[in-house]
């Protein structure tokens, strides 16, 4: 099979089409493969899967900034040009597109669509739909993340009915791959209506399911499309085996767990250590009707943390942010709140080879040295470790260090309250979207008050929470910075200056650092995998030593409970999200 690897490896080669792509290595599956090894190609079809979702929804369009889209839409209703393998760091195989070719100069990529591809209304998927999708998603009517993600694409052009070409502004090693991740929309669905006016219009996609019905904010139901065009393709064989999938919404996770035990839905993904340790029990667990398992994964865990909004004082001061991090007593929380289940995040790429370890090596120093005078000296002299407090003495030492940092930043305790030179007290609020975080923030806030800081936390409605995060209307917020095995253009939306003030971006901290910008660009345009790894580790050091957040924790397994009426393939994928894996590969026992 002809393989298109990393851009610079093929620059001198003639353009040719291939059914698969990988970033810097050969795809694992041959051209004539029959199915992915993590599926059962003979899985029984039929039955219903009852799932749950948290919060509410008010939109059937998952591509907008405003509103909360119904669970499942992006995976079940819409499809992409290529399908990502869950066995490999970044390999893509033909789905809507049967083959793809990268130009010899790396400045364009051409996709050839499958003639049999159809939308759920029976209409054919054509090159004009692909161009329409690109133009629509990159417009100001769609979520701004697409404009960041495809910023290096100049335009799309229709070559013929089944062929579309994307022309690039400059060579970008992963751009042809991430264009393969683009969801393809139906021109007929949108029609002459404004795209952002389609929040409450039943969607038309090419995916395996259609929306059968919904009750705004409470429930959305999907039915398998009996005429689904791709069921026999290698990238779909053994997948999406349920006849119906139903998501029921709950505003409280404790209530949803009791509903799960009562059989209102059948799969529970647990992200709360206390519930996992103490609440997943009862007669149905004891009898085996409900199974409770933790499945290891090799996902890049990324970073979760209490993020400070550097657009606001005093969080613009790195010394202040470092001091606030010293008040977090992870070891106490892990013992007393988390039942010892978690590992502290020590990287923006935790649980992966991309994480910075030890001191920078020669390759990283080559990237960092030009910016030495702009970087904290610790980047070069210390291996980053989050503050540790294995006992009360260590916590006291951390708080004393925090006090010295705050003193240096102009904050002093007066009558038990930390104030600045104008007498203004240091006070801030941590915005929460889930009540479960309240018990976790309580001891952190308690430690901050020992420093004279008036900190608090507040849980608000999911829709309002999302809106405030999108508009950066917060002092501090708990955010997750997800990371793939092959980071790239998405980093612009997380850490680059260009996204700092763009509503809806993932740059929650408001990072505006020329050094970070340069390293992000180095990663995106890395010439090979080794260069990408070096640049990612260098970026990791810079982000960590700027103390944009207080690192939280991760777990290298998926905790889940389910009613014992399901089965799944013997072989697990290497990199997978639990709920997506269930939807894609499970089936109901006969």
PDB file of N, CA and C in Angstrom, residues 271-325:
ATOM      1  N   UNK A 271     -16.583   9.246  37.294  1.00  0.00           N
ATOM      2  CA  UNK A 271     -15.440  10.152  37.389  1.00  0.00           C
ATOM      3  C   UNK A 271     -15.282  10.715  38.794  1.00  0.00           C
ATOM      4  N   UNK A 272     -15.915  10.067  39.764  1.00  0.00           N
ATOM      5  CA  UNK A 272     -15.920  10.563  41.136  1.00  0.00           C
ATOM      6  C   UNK A 272     -15.407   9.449  42.045  1.00  0.00           C
ATOM      7  N   UNK A 273     -14.264   9.685  42.671  1.00  0.00           N
ATOM      8  CA  UNK A 273     -13.590   8.626  43.425  1.00  0.00           C
ATOM      9  C   UNK A 273     -14.416   8.121  44.606  1.00  0.00           C
ATOM     10  N   UNK A 274     -15.092   9.026  45.305  1.00  0.00           N
ATOM     11  CA  UNK A 274     -15.875   8.602  46.464  1.00  0.00           C
ATOM     12  C   UNK A 274     -17.021   7.700  46.043  1.00  0.00           C
ATOM     13  N   UNK A 275     -17.723   8.081  44.982  1.00  0.00           N
ATOM     14  CA  UNK A 275     -18.812   7.230  44.521  1.00  0.00           C
ATOM     15  C   UNK A 275     -18.281   5.867  44.084  1.00  0.00           C
ATOM     16  N   UNK A 276     -17.129   5.880  43.398  1.00  0.00           N
ATOM     17  CA  UNK A 276     -16.568   4.615  42.943  1.00  0.00           C
ATOM     18  C   UNK A 276     -16.219   3.715  44.126  1.00  0.00           C
ATOM     19  N   UNK A 277     -15.675   4.301  45.178  1.00  0.00           N
ATOM     20  CA  UNK A 277     -15.235   3.511  46.326  1.00  0.00           C
ATOM     21  C   UNK A 277     -16.393   3.076  47.217  1.00  0.00           C
ATOM     22  N   UNK A 278     -17.448   3.901  47.330  1.00  0.00           N
ATOM     23  CA  UNK A 278     -18.449   3.643  48.359  1.00  0.00           C
ATOM     24  C   UNK A 278     -19.874   3.434  47.856  1.00  0.00           C
ATOM     25  N   UNK A 279     -20.199   3.963  46.695  1.00  0.00           N
ATOM     26  CA  UNK A 279     -21.607   3.978  46.295  1.00  0.00           C
ATOM     27  C   UNK A 279     -21.975   2.957  45.231  1.00  0.00           C
ATOM     28  N   UNK A 280     -20.986   2.404  44.556  1.00  0.00           N
ATOM     29  CA  UNK A 280     -21.304   1.374  43.566  1.00  0.00           C
ATOM     30  C   UNK A 280     -21.396   0.023  44.266  1.00  0.00           C
ATOM     31  N   UNK A 281     -22.467  -0.141  44.971  1.00  0.00           N
ATOM     32  CA  UNK A 281     -22.702  -1.381  45.708  1.00  0.00           C
ATOM     33  C   UNK A 281     -24.202  -1.544  45.917  1.00  0.00           C
ATOM     34  N   UNK A 282     -24.590  -2.727  46.330  1.00  0.00           N
ATOM     35  CA  UNK A 282     -25.999  -3.007  46.523  1.00  0.00           C
ATOM     36  C   UNK A 282     -26.326  -4.405  46.041  1.00  0.00           C
ATOM     37  N   UNK A 283     -27.564  -4.831  46.182  1.00  0.00           N
ATOM     38  CA  UNK A 283     -27.932  -6.209  45.843  1.00  0.00           C
ATOM     39  C   UNK A 283     -27.694  -6.565  44.382  1.00  0.00           C
ATOM     40  N   UNK A 284     -27.874  -5.603  43.464  1.00  0.00           N
ATOM     41  CA  UNK A 284     -27.689  -5.938  42.054  1.00  0.00           C
ATOM     42  C   UNK A 284     -26.203  -6.063  41.698  1.00  0.00           C
ATOM     43  N   UNK A 285     -25.341  -5.355  42.408  1.00  0.00           N
ATOM     44  CA  UNK A 285     -23.908  -5.563  42.250  1.00  0.00           C
ATOM     45  C   UNK A 285     -23.521  -6.924  42.824  1.00  0.00           C
ATOM     46  N   UNK A 286     -24.061  -7.231  44.001  1.00  0.00           N
ATOM     47  CA  UNK A 286     -23.738  -8.497  44.665  1.00  0.00           C
ATOM     48  C   UNK A 286     -24.193  -9.700  43.845  1.00  0.00           C
ATOM     49  N   UNK A 287     -25.330  -9.583  43.177  1.00  0.00           N
ATOM     50  CA  UNK A 287     -25.868 -10.698  42.395  1.00  0.00           C
ATOM     51  C   UNK A 287     -25.191 -10.844  41.039  1.00  0.00           C
ATOM     52  N   UNK A 288     -24.454  -9.822  40.622  1.00  0.00           N
ATOM     53  CA  UNK A 288     -23.830  -9.865  39.316  1.00  0.00           C
ATOM     54  C   UNK A 288     -24.666  -9.254  38.215  1.00  0.00           C
ATOM     55  N   UNK A 289     -25.865  -8.781  38.532  1.00  0.00           N
ATOM     56  CA  UNK A 289     -26.678  -8.101  37.520  1.00  0.00           C
ATOM     57  C   UNK A 289     -25.978  -6.847  37.012  1.00  0.00           C
ATOM     58  N   UNK A 290     -25.274  -6.168  37.921  1.00  0.00           N
ATOM     59  CA  UNK A 290     -24.480  -5.001  37.561  1.00  0.00           C
ATOM     60  C   UNK A 290     -23.008  -5.337  37.773  1.00  0.00           C
ATOM     61  N   UNK A 291     -22.194  -5.067  36.761  1.00  0.00           N
ATOM     62  CA  UNK A 291     -20.756  -5.294  36.837  1.00  0.00           C
ATOM     63  C   UNK A 291     -20.038  -3.966  37.082  1.00  0.00           C
ATOM     64  N   UNK A 292     -18.955  -4.015  37.834  1.00  0.00           N
ATOM     65  CA  UNK A 292     -18.135  -2.840  38.143  1.00  0.00           C
ATOM     66  C   UNK A 292     -16.697  -3.169  37.780  1.00  0.00           C
ATOM     67  N   UNK A 293     -16.112  -2.423  36.830  1.00  0.00           N
ATOM     68  CA  UNK A 293     -14.772  -2.734  36.358  1.00  0.00           C
ATOM     69  C   UNK A 293     -13.973  -1.450  36.140  1.00  0.00           C
ATOM     70  N   UNK A 294     -12.662  -1.578  36.206  1.00  0.00           N
ATOM     71  CA  UNK A 294     -11.735  -0.491  35.842  1.00  0.00           C
ATOM     72  C   UNK A 294     -10.841  -1.026  34.729  1.00  0.00           C
ATOM     73  N   UNK A 295     -10.902  -0.404  33.567  1.00  0.00           N
ATOM     74  CA  UNK A 295     -10.166  -0.875  32.396  1.00  0.00           C
ATOM     75  C   UNK A 295      -8.993   0.068  32.127  1.00  0.00           C
ATOM     76  N   UNK A 296      -7.764  -0.437  32.170  1.00  0.00           N
ATOM     77  CA  UNK A 296      -6.597   0.424  31.911  1.00  0.00           C
ATOM     78  C   UNK A 296      -6.616   0.971  30.488  1.00  0.00           C
ATOM     79  N   UNK A 297      -6.034   2.150  30.315  1.00  0.00           N
ATOM     80  CA  UNK A 297      -5.878   2.729  28.989  1.00  0.00           C
ATOM     81  C   UNK A 297      -4.497   3.365  28.892  1.00  0.00           C
ATOM     82  N   UNK A 298      -4.121   3.700  27.673  1.00  0.00           N
ATOM     83  CA  UNK A 298      -2.827   4.348  27.443  1.00  0.00           C
ATOM     84  C   UNK A 298      -3.018   5.753  26.887  1.00  0.00           C
ATOM     85  N   UNK A 299      -4.158   6.337  27.169  1.00  0.00           N
ATOM     86  CA  UNK A 299      -4.435   7.687  26.680  1.00  0.00           C
ATOM     87  C   UNK A 299      -3.462   8.691  27.269  1.00  0.00           C
ATOM     88  N   UNK A 300      -3.119   9.673  26.482  1.00  0.00           N
ATOM     89  CA  UNK A 300      -2.440  10.857  26.998  1.00  0.00           C
ATOM     90  C   UNK A 300      -3.429  11.562  27.927  1.00  0.00           C
ATOM     91  N   UNK A 301      -3.112  11.651  29.203  1.00  0.00           N
ATOM     92  CA  UNK A 301      -4.056  12.197  30.180  1.00  0.00           C
ATOM     93  C   UNK A 301      -4.124  13.720  30.152  1.00  0.00           C
ATOM     94  N   UNK A 302      -3.201  14.368  29.461  1.00  0.00           N
ATOM     95  CA  UNK A 302      -3.242  15.825  29.394  1.00  0.00           C
ATOM     96  C   UNK A 302      -3.073  16.461  30.761  1.00  0.00           C
ATOM     97  N   UNK A 303      -3.804  17.527  30.979  1.00  0.00           N
ATOM     98  CA  UNK A 303      -3.706  18.272  32.236  1.00  0.00           C
ATOM     99  C   UNK A 303      -5.087  18.711  32.692  1.00  0.00           C
ATOM    100  N   UNK A 304      -5.383  18.487  33.949  1.00  0.00           N
ATOM    101  CA  UNK A 304      -6.540  19.104  34.598  1.00  0.00           C
ATOM    102  C   UNK A 304      -6.015  19.954  35.736  1.00  0.00           C
ATOM    103  N   UNK A 305      -6.638  21.120  35.936  1.00  0.00           N
ATOM    104  CA  UNK A 305      -6.163  21.966  37.012  1.00  0.00           C
ATOM    105  C   UNK A 305      -7.097  23.105  37.319  1.00  0.00           C
ATOM    106  N   UNK A 306      -6.831  23.778  38.424  1.00  0.00           N
ATOM    107  CA  UNK A 306      -7.518  25.021  38.776  1.00  0.00           C
ATOM    108  C   UNK A 306      -6.807  26.130  38.006  1.00  0.00           C
ATOM    109  N   UNK A 307      -7.459  26.640  36.985  1.00  0.00           N
ATOM    110  CA  UNK A 307      -6.838  27.585  36.053  1.00  0.00           C
ATOM    111  C   UNK A 307      -7.121  29.008  36.505  1.00  0.00           C
ATOM    112  N   UNK A 308      -6.087  29.831  36.508  1.00  0.00           N
ATOM    113  CA  UNK A 308      -6.231  31.238  36.872  1.00  0.00           C
ATOM    114  C   UNK A 308      -6.371  32.089  35.607  1.00  0.00           C
ATOM    115  N   UNK A 309      -7.257  33.021  35.652  1.00  0.00           N
ATOM    116  CA  UNK A 309      -7.522  33.899  34.523  1.00  0.00           C
ATOM    117  C   UNK A 309      -6.504  35.041  34.540  1.00  0.00           C
ATOM    118  N   UNK A 310      -5.443  34.903  33.753  1.00  0.00           N
ATOM    119  CA  UNK A 310      -4.370  35.902  33.784  1.00  0.00           C
ATOM    120  C   UNK A 310      -4.784  37.214  33.137  1.00  0.00           C
ATOM    121  N   UNK A 311      -5.978  37.275  32.575  1.00  0.00           N
ATOM    122  CA  UNK A 311      -6.490  38.538  32.041  1.00  0.00           C
ATOM    123  C   UNK A 311      -6.854  39.484  33.188  1.00  0.00           C
ATOM    124  N   UNK A 312      -6.947  38.936  34.393  1.00  0.00           N
ATOM    125  CA  UNK A 312      -7.335  39.713  35.566  1.00  0.00           C
ATOM    126  C   UNK A 312      -6.193  39.754  36.575  1.00  0.00           C
ATOM    127  N   UNK A 313      -6.056  40.900  37.235  1.00  0.00           N
ATOM    128  CA  UNK A 313      -5.142  40.995  38.367  1.00  0.00           C
ATOM    129  C   UNK A 313      -5.826  40.326  39.563  1.00  0.00           C
ATOM    130  N   UNK A 314      -5.025  39.728  40.453  1.00  0.00           N
ATOM    131  CA  UNK A 314      -3.561  39.648  40.511  1.00  0.00           C
ATOM    132  C   UNK A 314      -2.988  38.422  39.807  1.00  0.00           C
ATOM    133  N   UNK A 315      -3.829  37.692  39.037  1.00  0.00           N
ATOM    134  CA  UNK A 315      -3.367  36.439  38.455  1.00  0.00           C
ATOM    135  C   UNK A 315      -2.392  36.646  37.305  1.00  0.00           C
ATOM    136  N   UNK A 316      -2.215  37.880  36.891  1.00  0.00           N
ATOM    137  CA  UNK A 316      -1.228  38.183  35.858  1.00  0.00           C
ATOM    138  C   UNK A 316       0.207  38.084  36.386  1.00  0.00           C
ATOM    139  N   UNK A 317       0.362  37.980  37.702  1.00  0.00           N
ATOM    140  CA  UNK A 317       1.678  37.902  38.338  1.00  0.00           C
ATOM    141  C   UNK A 317       2.036  36.432  38.574  1.00  0.00           C
ATOM    142  N   UNK A 318       3.110  35.964  37.959  1.00  0.00           N
ATOM    143  CA  UNK A 318       3.508  34.562  38.080  1.00  0.00           C
ATOM    144  C   UNK A 318       3.796  34.171  39.521  1.00  0.00           C
ATOM    145  N   UNK A 319       4.338  35.091  40.315  1.00  0.00           N
ATOM    146  CA  UNK A 319       4.637  34.783  41.718  1.00  0.00           C
ATOM    147  C   UNK A 319       3.357  34.498  42.493  1.00  0.00           C
ATOM    148  N   UNK A 320       2.314  35.243  42.187  1.00  0.00           N
ATOM    149  CA  UNK A 320       1.027  35.018  42.843  1.00  0.00           C
ATOM    150  C   UNK A 320       0.481  33.644  42.470  1.00  0.00           C
ATOM    151  N   UNK A 321       0.553  33.299  41.198  1.00  0.00           N
ATOM    152  CA  UNK A 321       0.041  32.000  40.752  1.00  0.00           C
ATOM    153  C   UNK A 321       0.820  30.856  41.400  1.00  0.00           C
ATOM    154  N   UNK A 322       2.136  31.001  41.507  1.00  0.00           N
ATOM    155  CA  UNK A 322       2.934  29.963  42.158  1.00  0.00           C
ATOM    156  C   UNK A 322       2.541  29.826  43.621  1.00  0.00           C
ATOM    157  N   UNK A 323       2.329  30.956  44.280  1.00  0.00           N
ATOM    158  CA  UNK A 323       1.932  30.918  45.691  1.00  0.00           C
ATOM    159  C   UNK A 323       0.598  30.195  45.865  1.00  0.00           C
ATOM    160  N   UNK A 324      -0.345  30.453  44.991  1.00  0.00           N
ATOM    161  CA  UNK A 324      -1.649  29.802  45.096  1.00  0.00           C
ATOM    162  C   UNK A 324      -1.528  28.289  44.906  1.00  0.00           C
ATOM    163  N   UNK A 325      -0.592  27.870  44.061  1.00  0.00           N
ATOM    164  CA  UNK A 325      -0.392  26.436  43.856  1.00  0.00           C
ATOM    165  C   UNK A 325       0.173  25.745  45.074  1.00  0.00           C
TER     166      UNK A 325
END
